[in-house]
Coordinates of C-alpha atoms and ligand atoms in Angstrom, one line a residue:
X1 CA -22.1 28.2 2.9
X2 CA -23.4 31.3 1.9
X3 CA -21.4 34.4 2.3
X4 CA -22.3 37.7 4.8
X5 CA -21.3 40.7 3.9
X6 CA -20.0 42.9 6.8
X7 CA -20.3 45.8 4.3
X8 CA -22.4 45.7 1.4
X9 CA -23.7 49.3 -0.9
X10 CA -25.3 49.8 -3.8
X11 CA -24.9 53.0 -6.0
X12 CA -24.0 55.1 -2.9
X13 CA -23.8 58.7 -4.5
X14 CA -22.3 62.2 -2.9
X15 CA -21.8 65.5 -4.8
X16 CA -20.5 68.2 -2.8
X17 CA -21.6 71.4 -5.0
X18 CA -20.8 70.7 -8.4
X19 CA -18.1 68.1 -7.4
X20 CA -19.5 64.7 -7.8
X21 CA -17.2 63.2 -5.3
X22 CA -18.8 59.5 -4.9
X23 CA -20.4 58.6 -8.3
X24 CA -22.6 55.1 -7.7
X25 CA -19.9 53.0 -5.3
X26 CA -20.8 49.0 -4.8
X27 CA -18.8 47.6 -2.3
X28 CA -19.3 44.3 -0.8
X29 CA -16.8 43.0 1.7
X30 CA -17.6 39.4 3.3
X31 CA -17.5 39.3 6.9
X32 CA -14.2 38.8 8.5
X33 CA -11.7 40.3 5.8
X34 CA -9.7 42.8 4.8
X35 CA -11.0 45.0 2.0
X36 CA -8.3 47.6 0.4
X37 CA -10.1 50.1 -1.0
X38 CA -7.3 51.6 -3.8
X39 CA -7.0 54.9 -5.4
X40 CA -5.4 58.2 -6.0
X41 CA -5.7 61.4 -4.5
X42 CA -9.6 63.2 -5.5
X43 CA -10.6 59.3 -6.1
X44 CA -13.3 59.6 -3.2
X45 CA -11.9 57.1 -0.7
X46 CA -12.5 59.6 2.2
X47 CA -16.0 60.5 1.1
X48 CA -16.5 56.5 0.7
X49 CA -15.7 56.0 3.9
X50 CA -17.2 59.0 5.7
X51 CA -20.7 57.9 3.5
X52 CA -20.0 54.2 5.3
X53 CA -19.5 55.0 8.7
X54 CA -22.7 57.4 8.9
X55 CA -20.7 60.9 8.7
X56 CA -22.0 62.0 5.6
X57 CA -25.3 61.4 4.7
X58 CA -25.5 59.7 1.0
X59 CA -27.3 61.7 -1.9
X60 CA -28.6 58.5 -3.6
X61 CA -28.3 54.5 -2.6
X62 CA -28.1 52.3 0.0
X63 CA -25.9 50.1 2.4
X64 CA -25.9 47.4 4.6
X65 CA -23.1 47.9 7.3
X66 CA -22.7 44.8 10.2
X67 CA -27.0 44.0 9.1
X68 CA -28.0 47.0 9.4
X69 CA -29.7 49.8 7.2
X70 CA -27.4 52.6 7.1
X71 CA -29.3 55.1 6.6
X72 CA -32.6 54.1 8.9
X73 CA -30.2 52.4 11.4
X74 CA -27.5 54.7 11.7
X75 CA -27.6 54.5 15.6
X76 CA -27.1 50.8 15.5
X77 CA -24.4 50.8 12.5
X78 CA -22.2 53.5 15.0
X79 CA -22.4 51.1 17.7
X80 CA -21.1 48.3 15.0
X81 CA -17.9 49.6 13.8
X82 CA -14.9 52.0 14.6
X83 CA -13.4 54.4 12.3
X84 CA -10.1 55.7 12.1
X85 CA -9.3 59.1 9.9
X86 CA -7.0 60.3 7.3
X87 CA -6.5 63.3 10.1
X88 CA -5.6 62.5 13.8
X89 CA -9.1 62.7 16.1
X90 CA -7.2 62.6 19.4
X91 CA -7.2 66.0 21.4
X92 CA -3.5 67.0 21.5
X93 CA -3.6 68.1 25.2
X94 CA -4.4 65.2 26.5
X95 CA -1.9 62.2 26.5
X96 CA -2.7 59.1 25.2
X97 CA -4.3 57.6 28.6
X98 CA -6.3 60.7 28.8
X99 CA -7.8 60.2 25.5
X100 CA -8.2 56.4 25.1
X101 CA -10.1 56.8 28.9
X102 CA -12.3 59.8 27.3
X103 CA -13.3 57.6 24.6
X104 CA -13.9 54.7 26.5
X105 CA -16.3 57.0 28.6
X106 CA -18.2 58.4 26.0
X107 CA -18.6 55.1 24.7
X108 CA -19.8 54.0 27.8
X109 CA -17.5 51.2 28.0
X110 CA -16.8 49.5 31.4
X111 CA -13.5 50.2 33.2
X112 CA -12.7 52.4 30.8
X113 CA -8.9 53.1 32.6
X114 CA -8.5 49.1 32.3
X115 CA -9.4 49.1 28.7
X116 CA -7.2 51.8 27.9
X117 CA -4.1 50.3 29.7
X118 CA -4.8 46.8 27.3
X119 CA -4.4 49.1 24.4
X120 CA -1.9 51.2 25.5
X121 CA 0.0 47.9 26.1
X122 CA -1.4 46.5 23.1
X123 CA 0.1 49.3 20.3
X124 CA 3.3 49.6 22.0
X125 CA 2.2 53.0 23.5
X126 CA 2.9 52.3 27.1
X127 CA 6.3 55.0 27.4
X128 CA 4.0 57.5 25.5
X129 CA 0.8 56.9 27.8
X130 CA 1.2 60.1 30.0
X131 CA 2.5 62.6 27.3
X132 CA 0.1 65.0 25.4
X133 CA -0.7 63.2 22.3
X134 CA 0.7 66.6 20.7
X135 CA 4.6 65.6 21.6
X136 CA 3.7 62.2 19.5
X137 CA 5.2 61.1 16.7
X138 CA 3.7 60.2 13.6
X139 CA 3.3 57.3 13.9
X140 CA 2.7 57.5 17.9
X141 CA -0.2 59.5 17.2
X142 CA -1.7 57.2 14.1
X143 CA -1.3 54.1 16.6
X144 CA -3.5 56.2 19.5
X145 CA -6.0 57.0 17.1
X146 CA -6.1 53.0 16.0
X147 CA -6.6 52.3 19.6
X148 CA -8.9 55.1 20.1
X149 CA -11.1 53.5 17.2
X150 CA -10.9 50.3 19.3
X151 CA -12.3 50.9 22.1
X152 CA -15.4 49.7 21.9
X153 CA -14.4 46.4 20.1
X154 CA -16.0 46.9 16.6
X155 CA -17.4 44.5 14.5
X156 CA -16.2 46.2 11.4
X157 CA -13.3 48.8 11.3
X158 CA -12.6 51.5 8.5
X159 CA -9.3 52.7 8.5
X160 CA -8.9 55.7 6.1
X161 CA -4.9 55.7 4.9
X162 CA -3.8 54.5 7.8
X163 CA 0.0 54.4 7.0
X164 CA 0.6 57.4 4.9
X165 CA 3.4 59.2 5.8
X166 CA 4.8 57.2 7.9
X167 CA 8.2 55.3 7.9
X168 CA 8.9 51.7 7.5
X169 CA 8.9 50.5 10.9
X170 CA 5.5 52.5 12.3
X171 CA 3.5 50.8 8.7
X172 CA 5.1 47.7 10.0
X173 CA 3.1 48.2 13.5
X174 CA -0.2 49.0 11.7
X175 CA -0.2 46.3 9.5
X176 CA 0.1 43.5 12.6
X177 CA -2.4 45.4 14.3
X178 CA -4.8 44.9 11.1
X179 CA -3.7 41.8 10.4
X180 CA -4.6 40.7 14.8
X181 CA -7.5 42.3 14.8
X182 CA -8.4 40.1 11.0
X183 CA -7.6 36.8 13.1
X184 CA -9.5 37.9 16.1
X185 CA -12.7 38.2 13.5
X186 CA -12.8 41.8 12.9
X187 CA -13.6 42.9 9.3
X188 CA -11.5 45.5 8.2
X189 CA -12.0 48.3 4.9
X190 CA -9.2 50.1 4.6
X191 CA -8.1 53.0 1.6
X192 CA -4.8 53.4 0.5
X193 CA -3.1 54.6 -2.2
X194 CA -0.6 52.2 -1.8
X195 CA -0.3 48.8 -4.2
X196 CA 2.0 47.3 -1.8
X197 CA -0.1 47.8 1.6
X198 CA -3.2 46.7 -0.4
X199 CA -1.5 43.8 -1.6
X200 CA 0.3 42.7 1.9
X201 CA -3.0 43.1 3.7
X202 CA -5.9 42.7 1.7
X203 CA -8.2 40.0 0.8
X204 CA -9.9 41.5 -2.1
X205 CA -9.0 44.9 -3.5
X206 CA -11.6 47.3 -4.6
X207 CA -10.0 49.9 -7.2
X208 CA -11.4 53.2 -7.0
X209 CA -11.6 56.0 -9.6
X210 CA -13.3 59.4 -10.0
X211 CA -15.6 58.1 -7.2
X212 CA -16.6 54.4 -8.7
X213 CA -15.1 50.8 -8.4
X214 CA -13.4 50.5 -11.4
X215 CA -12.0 46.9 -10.4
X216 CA -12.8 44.7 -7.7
X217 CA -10.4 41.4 -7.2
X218 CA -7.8 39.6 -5.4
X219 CA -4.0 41.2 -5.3
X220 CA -3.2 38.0 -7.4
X221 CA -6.0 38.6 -9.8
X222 CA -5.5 42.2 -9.6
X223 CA -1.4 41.8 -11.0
X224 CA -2.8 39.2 -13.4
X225 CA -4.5 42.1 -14.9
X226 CA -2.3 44.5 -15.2
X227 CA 0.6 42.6 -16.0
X228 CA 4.0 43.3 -15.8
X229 CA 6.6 46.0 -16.8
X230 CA 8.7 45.3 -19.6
X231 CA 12.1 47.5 -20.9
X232 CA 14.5 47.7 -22.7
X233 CA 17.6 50.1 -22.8
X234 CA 19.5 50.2 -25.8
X235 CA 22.6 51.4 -27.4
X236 CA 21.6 54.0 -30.1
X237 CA 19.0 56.2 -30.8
X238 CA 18.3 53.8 -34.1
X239 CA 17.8 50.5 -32.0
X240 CA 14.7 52.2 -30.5
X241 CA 12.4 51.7 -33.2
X242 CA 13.4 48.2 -33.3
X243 CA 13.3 47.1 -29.7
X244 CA 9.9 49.1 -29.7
X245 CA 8.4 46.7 -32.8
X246 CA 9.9 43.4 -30.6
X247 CA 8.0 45.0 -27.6
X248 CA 4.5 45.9 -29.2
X249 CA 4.8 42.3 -31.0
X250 CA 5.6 40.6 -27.3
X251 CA 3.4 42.4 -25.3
X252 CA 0.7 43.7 -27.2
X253 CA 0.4 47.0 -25.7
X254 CA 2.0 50.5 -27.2
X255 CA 5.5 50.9 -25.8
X256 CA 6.5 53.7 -25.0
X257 CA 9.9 55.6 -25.7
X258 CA 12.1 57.6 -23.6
X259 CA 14.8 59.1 -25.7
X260 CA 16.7 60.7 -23.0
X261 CA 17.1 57.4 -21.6
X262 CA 17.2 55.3 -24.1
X263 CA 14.7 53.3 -23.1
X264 CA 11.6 51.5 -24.3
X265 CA 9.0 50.4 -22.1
X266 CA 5.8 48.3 -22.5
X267 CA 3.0 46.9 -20.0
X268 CA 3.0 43.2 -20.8
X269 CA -0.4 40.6 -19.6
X270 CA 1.3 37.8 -20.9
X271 CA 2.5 35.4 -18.2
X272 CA 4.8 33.4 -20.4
X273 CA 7.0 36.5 -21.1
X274 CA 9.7 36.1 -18.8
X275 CA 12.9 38.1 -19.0
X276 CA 15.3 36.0 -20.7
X277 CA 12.3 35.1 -23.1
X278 CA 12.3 39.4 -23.6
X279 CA 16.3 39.3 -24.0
X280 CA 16.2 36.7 -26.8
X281 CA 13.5 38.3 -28.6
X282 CA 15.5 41.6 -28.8
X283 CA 18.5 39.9 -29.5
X284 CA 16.9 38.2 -32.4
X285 CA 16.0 41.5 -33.7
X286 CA 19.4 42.5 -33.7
X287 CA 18.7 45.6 -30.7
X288 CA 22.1 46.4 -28.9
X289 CA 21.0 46.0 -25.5
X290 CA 22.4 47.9 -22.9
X291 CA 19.9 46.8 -19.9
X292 CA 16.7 44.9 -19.7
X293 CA 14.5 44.7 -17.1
X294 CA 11.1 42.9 -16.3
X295 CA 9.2 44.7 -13.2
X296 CA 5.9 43.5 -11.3
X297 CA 2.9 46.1 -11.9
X298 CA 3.6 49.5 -9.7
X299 CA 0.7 51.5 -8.9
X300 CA 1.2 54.0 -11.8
X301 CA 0.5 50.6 -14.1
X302 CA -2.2 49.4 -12.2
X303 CA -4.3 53.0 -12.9
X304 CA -2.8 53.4 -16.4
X305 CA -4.3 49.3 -17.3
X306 CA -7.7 49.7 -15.6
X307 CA -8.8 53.0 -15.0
X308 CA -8.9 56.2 -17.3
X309 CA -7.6 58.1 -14.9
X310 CA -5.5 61.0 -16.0
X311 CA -3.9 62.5 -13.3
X312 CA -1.5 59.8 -11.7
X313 CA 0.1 60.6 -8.3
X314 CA 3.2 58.5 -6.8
Ligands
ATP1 N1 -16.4 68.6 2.0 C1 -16.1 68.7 0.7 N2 -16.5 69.8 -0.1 C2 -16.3 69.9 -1.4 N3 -15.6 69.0 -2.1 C3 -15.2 67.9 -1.4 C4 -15.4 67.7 0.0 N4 -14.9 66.5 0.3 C5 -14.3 66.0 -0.8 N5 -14.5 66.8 -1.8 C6 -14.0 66.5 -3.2 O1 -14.5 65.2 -3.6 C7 -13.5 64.5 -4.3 C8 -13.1 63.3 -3.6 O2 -12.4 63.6 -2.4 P1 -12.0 62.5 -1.3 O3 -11.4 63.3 -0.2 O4 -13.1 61.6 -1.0 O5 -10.8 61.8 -2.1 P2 -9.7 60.8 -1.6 O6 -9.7 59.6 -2.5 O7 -9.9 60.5 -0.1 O8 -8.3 61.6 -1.8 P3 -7.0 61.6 -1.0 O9 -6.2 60.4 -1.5 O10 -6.3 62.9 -1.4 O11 -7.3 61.5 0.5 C9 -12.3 65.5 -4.5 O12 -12.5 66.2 -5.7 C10 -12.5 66.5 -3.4 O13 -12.0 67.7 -3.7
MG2 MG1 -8.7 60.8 1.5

């Protein structure tokens, strides 16, 4: 079977000014997935996905979006997908009904009032339908602009950090919404900055830096990569350069020392290291081991391993 790519681009391009904010992004997301578009602040994930869903207007290469051209077919790409922001679109001063009825209308979709009920119902916005979206919460107001993307029952949905900022239990919300709409055949590309959410939701990660793909993968293949986060705490300043040797030797990669602490760390790649492997090694050595600790990939590793990317942000 061959595969069809809901989204597909080739050496999309943007500079605003002398900022080169999209710098040749390829992107190809098979039809029904979830893509999770990764990367730090300044990366270009918002200029990736405003280039994608026809709001900006690419400097240099081309797209495919649901079939169609998106430059030449812009029209027909619009009607094809849904697009929520990183900033809320809904007016404040109207309440949720209001606005999911105002969309619906503009979309021209029939009975726009029941179609805004079934979502209202749908995001768990029922008790919130006739207050101004302005007295929302957070996550209120992210869900109504979810629905609000909805409306019109895309074919392909970009969700621009849909959970940032918000607690636990409204990410929680967003994430069986994506994950519904996935099973209902929607293909979703959504950008976080988030290892965790990428790795919960998506089917393939795309990892993006200073405006390119660096890595493209699965989550599994993604932590293969990157490998794991090896330390060691010790009991004198002296043990340092020792557990630091067993480190390099076991992982292969420069630890690094934190003196305050008393702690070495190293990224290891090496799926046979396993923590009591790491305690015997430094034990052998003769290190006085205060703690030791083996930690999956966070999303400080995961830029460190595969991008060049200087400036790291939580
Ligand atoms: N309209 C604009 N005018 C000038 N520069 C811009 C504009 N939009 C984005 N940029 C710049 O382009 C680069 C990429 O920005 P973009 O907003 O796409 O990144 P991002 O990955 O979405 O970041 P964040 O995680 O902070 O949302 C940044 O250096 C940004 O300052
Ligand atoms: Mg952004």
């Amino acid at each position: 079977m061959t595969t069809t790519y809901a989204v597909l681009s080739e050496g999309l391009e943007k500079r605003f000014g002398a900022v080169h904010a999209v710098r040749g992004l390829d992107l190809a997301v098979a039809e029904g997935t979830v893509c999770g578009v990764l990367g730090p602040n300044g990366a270009g994930k918002t200029t990736a996905v405003r280039l994608l869903t026809t709001l900006l207007r690419p400097d240099a290469g081309s797209a495919r979006i649901a079939g169609h051209d998106l430059v030449r077919e812009a029209a027909a790409v619009r009607r094809r997908i849904g697009v929520t922001g990183q900033y809320a679109s809904v007016d404040g001063d109207l309440t949720g009904r209001e606005n999911l009825r105002l969309f619906a209308r503009l979309h021209r979709v029939r009975d726009a009032s029941a179609r805004a009920a079934e979502l209202l119902d749908r995001f768990g916005l029922t008790e919130a339908a006739d207050r101004p979206a302005s007295t929302l919460s957070g996550g209120m107001r992210r869900r109504l602009d979810l629905a609000a993307s909805l409306i019109r029952r895309p074919e392909v949905l970009f969700l621009d950090e849909p959970t940032t900022g918000l607690d636990p239990a409204s990410r929680n919300r967003i994430w069986d919404a994506v994950r519904s709409l996935k099973e209902e055949g929607t293909t979703v590309l959504l950008t976080t900055q988030y290892l965790e959410e990428a790795d919960r939701l998506a089917d393939d990660i795309a990892l993006v830096d200073r405006g390119r793909v660096a890595h493209t993968g699965t989550p599994a293949e993604l932590k293969a990569l990157v490998g794991a986060h090896a330390e060691a705490v010790v009991a004198d300043a002296d043990a340092m350069t020792r557990a630091a040797a067993v480190l390099d030797r076991l992982t292969g990669a420069e630890p690094v020392l934190d003196h305050e602490r008393r702690a070495v760390g190293a990224v290891s790649t090496d799926p046979t290291l396993t923590l009591p492997r790491l305690v015997r090694e430094l034990d052998a050595a003769g290190v006085p081991l205060v703690d030791a600790s083996l930690h999956p990939p966070t999303l400080d590793d995961v830029f460190l391993r595969l991008t060049d990317s200087k400036e790291l942000t939580a």
